[in-house]
mmCIF file of N, CA and C in Angstrom:
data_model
loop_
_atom_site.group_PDB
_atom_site.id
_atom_site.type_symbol
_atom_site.label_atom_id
_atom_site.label_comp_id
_atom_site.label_asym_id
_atom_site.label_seq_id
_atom_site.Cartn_x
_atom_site.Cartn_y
_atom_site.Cartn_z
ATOM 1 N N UNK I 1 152.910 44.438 31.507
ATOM 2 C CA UNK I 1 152.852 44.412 30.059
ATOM 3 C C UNK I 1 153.458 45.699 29.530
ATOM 4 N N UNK I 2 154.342 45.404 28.875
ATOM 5 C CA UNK I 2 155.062 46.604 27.930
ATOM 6 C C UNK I 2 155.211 46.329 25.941
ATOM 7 N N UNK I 3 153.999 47.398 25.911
ATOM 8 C CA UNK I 3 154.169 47.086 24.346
ATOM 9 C C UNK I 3 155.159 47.263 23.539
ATOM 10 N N UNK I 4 156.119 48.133 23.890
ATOM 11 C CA UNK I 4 157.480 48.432 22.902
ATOM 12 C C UNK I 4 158.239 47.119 23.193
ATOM 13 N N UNK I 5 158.248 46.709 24.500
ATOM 14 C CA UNK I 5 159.094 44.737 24.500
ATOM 15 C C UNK I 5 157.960 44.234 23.633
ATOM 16 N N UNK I 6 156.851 43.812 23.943
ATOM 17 C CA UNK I 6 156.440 43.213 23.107
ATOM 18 C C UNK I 6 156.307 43.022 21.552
ATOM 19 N N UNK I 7 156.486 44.789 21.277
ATOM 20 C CA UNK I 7 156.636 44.468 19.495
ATOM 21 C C UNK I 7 158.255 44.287 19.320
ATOM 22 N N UNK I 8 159.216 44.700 20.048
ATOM 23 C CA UNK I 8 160.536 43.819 20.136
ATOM 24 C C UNK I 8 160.444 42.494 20.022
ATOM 25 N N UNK I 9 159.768 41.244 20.502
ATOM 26 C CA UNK I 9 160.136 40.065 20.650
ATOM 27 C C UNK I 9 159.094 39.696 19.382
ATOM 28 N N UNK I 10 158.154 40.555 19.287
ATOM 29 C CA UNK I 10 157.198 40.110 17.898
ATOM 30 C C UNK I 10 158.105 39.890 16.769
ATOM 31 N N UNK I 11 158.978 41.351 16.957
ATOM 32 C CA UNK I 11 159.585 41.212 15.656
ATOM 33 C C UNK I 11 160.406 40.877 15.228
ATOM 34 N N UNK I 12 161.545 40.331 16.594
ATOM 35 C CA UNK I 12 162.771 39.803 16.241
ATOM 36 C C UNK I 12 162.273 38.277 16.858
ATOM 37 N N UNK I 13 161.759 37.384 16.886
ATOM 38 C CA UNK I 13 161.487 36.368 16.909
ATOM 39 C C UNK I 13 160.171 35.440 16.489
ATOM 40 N N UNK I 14 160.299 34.472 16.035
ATOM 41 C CA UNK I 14 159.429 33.276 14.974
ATOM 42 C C UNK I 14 158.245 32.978 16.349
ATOM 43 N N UNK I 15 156.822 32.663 16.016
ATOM 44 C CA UNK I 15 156.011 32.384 17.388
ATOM 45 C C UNK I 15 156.856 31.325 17.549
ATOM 46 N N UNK I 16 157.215 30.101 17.252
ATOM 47 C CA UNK I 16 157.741 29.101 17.119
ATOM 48 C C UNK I 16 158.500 29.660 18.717
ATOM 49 N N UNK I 17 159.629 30.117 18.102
ATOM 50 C CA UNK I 17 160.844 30.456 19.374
ATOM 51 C C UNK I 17 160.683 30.763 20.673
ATOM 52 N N UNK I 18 159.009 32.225 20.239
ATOM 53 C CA UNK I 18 157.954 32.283 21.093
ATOM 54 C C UNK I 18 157.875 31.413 22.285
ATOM 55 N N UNK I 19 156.993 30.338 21.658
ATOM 56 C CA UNK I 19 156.634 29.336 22.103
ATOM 57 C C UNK I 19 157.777 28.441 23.031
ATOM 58 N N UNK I 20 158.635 28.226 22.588
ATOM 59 C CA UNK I 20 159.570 27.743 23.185
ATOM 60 C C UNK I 20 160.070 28.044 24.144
ATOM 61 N N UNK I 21 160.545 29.363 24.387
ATOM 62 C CA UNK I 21 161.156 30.314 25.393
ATOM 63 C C UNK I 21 159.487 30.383 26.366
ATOM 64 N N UNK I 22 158.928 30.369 25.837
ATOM 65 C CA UNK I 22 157.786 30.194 27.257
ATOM 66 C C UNK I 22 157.742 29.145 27.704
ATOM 67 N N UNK I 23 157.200 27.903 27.198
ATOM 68 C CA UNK I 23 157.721 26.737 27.783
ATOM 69 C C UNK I 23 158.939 26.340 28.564
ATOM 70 N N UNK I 24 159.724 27.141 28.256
ATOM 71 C CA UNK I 24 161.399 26.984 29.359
ATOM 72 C C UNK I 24 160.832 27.979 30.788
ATOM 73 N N UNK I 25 160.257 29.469 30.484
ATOM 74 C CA UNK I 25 159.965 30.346 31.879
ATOM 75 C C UNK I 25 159.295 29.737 32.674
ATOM 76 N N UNK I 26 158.201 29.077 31.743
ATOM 77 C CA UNK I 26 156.727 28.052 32.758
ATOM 78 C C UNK I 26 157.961 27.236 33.779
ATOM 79 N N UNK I 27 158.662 26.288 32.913
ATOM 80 C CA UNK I 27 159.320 25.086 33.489
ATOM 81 C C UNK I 27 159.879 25.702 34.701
ATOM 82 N N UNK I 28 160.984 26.585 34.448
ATOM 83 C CA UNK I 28 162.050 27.377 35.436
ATOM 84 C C UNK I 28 161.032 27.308 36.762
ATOM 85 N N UNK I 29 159.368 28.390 36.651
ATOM 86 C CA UNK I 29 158.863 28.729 37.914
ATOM 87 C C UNK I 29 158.116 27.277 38.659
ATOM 88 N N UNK I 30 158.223 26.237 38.182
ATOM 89 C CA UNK I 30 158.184 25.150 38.963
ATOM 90 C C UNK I 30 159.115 24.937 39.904
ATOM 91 N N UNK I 31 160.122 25.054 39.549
ATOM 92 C CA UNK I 31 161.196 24.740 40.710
ATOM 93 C C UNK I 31 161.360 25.903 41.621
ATOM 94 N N UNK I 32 161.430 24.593 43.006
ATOM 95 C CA UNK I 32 161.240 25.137 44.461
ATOM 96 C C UNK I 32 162.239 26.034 45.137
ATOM 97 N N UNK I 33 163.724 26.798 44.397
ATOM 98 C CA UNK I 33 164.313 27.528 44.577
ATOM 99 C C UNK I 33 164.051 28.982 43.909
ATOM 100 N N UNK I 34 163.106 29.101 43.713
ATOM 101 C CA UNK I 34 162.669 30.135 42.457
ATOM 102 C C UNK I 34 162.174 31.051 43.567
ATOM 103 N N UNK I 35 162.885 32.629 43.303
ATOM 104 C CA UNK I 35 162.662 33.529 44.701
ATOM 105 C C UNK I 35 161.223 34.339 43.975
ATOM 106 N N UNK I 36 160.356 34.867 45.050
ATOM 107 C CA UNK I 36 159.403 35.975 44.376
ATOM 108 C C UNK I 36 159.848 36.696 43.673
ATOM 109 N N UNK I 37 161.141 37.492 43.620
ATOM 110 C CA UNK I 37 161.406 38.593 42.992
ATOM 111 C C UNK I 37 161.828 37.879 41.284
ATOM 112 N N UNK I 38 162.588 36.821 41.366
ATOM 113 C CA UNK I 38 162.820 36.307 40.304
ATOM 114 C C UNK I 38 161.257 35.856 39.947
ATOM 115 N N UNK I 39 160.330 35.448 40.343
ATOM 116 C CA UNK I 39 159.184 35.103 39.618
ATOM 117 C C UNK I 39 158.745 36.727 39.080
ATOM 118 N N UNK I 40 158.460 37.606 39.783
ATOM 119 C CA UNK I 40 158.117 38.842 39.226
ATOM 120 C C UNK I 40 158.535 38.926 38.116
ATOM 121 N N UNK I 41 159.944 39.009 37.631
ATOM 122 C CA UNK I 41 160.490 39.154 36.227
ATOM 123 C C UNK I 41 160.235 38.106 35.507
ATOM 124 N N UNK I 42 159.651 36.831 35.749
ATOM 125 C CA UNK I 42 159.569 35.677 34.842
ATOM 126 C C UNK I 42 158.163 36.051 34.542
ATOM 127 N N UNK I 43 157.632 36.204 35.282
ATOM 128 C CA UNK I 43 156.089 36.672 35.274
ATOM 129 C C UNK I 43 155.803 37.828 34.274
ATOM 130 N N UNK I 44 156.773 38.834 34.225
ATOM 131 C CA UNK I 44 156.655 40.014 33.325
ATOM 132 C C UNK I 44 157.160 39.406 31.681
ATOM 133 N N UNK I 45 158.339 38.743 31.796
ATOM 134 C CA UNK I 45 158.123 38.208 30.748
ATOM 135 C C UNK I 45 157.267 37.261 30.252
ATOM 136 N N UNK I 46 156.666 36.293 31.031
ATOM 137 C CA UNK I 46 155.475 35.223 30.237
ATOM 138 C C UNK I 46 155.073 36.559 29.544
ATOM 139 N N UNK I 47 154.265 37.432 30.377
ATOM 140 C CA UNK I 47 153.291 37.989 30.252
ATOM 141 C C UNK I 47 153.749 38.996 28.608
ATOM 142 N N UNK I 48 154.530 39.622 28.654
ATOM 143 C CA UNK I 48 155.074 40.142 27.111
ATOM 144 C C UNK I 48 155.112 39.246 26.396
ATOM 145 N N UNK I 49 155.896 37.495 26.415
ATOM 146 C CA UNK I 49 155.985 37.315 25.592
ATOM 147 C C UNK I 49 154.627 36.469 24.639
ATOM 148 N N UNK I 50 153.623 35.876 26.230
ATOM 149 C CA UNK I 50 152.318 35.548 25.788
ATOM 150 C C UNK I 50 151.482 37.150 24.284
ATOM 151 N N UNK I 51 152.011 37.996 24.790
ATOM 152 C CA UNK I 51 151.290 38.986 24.020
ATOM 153 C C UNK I 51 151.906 39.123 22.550
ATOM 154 N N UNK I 52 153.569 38.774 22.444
ATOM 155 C CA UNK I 52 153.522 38.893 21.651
ATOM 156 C C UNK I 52 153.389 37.519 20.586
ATOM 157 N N UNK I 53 152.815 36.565 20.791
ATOM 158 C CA UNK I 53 152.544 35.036 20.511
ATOM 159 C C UNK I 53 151.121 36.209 19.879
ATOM 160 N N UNK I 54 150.500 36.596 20.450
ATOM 161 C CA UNK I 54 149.211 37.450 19.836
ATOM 162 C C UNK I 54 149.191 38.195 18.886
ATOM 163 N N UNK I 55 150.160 38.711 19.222
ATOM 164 C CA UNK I 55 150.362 39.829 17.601
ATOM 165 C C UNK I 55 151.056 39.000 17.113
ATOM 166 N N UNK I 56 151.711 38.154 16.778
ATOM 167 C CA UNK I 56 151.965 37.135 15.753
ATOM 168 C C UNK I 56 150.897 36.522 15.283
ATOM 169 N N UNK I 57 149.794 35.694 16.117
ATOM 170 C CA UNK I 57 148.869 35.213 15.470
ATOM 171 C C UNK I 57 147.365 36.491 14.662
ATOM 172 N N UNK I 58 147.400 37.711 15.409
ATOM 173 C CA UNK I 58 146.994 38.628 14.755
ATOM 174 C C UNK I 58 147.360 38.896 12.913
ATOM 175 N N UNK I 59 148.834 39.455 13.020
ATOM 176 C CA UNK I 59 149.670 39.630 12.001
ATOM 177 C C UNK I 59 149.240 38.579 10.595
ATOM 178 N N UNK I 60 149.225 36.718 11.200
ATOM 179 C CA UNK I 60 149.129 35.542 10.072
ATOM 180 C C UNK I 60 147.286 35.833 9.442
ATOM 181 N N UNK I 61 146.888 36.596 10.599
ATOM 182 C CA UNK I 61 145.278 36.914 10.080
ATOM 183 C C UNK I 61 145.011 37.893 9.220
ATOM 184 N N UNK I 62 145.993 38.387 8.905
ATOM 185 C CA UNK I 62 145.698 39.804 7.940
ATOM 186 C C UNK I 62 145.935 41.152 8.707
ATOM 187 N N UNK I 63 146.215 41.392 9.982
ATOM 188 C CA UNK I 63 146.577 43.058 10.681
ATOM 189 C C UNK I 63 147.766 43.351 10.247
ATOM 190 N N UNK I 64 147.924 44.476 10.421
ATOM 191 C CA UNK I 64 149.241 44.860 10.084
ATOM 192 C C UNK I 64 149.967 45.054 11.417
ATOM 193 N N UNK I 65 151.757 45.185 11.383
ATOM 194 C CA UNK I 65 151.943 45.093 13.193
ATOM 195 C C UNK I 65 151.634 45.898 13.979
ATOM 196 N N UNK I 66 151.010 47.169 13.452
ATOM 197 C CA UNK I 66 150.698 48.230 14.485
ATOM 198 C C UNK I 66 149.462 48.161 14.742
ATOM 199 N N UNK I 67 148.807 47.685 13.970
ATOM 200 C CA UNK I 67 147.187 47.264 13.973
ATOM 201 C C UNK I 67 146.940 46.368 15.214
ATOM 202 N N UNK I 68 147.966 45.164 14.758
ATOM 203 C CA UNK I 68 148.117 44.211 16.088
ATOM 204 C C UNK I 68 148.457 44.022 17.241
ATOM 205 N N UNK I 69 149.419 45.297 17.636
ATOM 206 C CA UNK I 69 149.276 45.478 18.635
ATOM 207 C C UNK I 69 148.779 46.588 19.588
ATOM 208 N N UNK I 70 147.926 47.425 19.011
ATOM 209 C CA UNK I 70 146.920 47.899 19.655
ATOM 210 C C UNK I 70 145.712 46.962 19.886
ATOM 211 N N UNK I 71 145.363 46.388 18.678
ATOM 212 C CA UNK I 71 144.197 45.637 18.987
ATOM 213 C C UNK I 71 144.332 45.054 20.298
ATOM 214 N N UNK I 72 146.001 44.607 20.466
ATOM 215 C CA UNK I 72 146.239 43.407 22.163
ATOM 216 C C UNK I 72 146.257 44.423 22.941
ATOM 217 N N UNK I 73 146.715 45.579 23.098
ATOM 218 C CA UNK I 73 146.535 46.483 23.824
ATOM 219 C C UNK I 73 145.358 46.838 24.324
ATOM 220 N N UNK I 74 144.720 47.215 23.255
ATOM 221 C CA UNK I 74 143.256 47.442 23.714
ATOM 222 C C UNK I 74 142.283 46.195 24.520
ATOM 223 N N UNK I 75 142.598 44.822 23.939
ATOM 224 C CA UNK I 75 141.878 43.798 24.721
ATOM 225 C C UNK I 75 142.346 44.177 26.083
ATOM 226 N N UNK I 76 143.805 44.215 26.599
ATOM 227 C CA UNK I 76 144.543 44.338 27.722
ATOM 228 C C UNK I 76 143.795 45.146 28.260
ATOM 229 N N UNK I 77 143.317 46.531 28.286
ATOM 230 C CA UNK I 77 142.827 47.467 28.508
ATOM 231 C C UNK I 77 141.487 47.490 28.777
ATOM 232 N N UNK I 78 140.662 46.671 27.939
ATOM 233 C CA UNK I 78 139.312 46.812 28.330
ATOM 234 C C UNK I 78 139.057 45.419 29.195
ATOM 235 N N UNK I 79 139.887 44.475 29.528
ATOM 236 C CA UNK I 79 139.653 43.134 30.098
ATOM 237 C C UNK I 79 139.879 43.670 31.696
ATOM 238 N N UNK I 80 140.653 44.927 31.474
ATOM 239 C CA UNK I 80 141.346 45.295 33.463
ATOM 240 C C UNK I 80 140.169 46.487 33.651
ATOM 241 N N UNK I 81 139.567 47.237 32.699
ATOM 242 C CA UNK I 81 138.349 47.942 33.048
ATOM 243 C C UNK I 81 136.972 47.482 33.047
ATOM 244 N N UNK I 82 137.167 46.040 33.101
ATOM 245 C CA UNK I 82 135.744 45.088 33.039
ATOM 246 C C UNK I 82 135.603 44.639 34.534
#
């Protein structure tokens, strides 16, 4: 997880698109030619772009974007020290 990608894709893309472009990474790591190392990077991106699907839905709740993504930060943070 990298928050500066993540408020990158927050901010230059709609959850919508979000959404979409994850649904294509999911699809991609189904198929049986898919090397570990290429999953690592597909994996790093779900994982940014799942977060920033969060601070988007943060943001439609009333945070502001820096608000929102600490708040995901901080969940991130206290969910791996639990």
């Amino acid at each position: 997880m990298k928050l500066p990608v993540i408020r990158h894709f927050q901010k230059g893309a709609s959850k919508e698109q979000l959404e979409t472009t994850l649904e294509v990474l999911e699809h991609f790591t189904e198929h049986r030619s898919v090397t570990d190392e290429e999953m690592d990077v597909v994996g790093e991106l779900i994982t940014n772009i799942c977060g920033a699907i969060e601070v988007h839905n943060n943001v439609e709740n009333g945070m502001s974007g820096i608000e929102a993504a600490n708040a995901f930060a901080q969940k991130v943070m206290g969910s791996i020290d639990a």
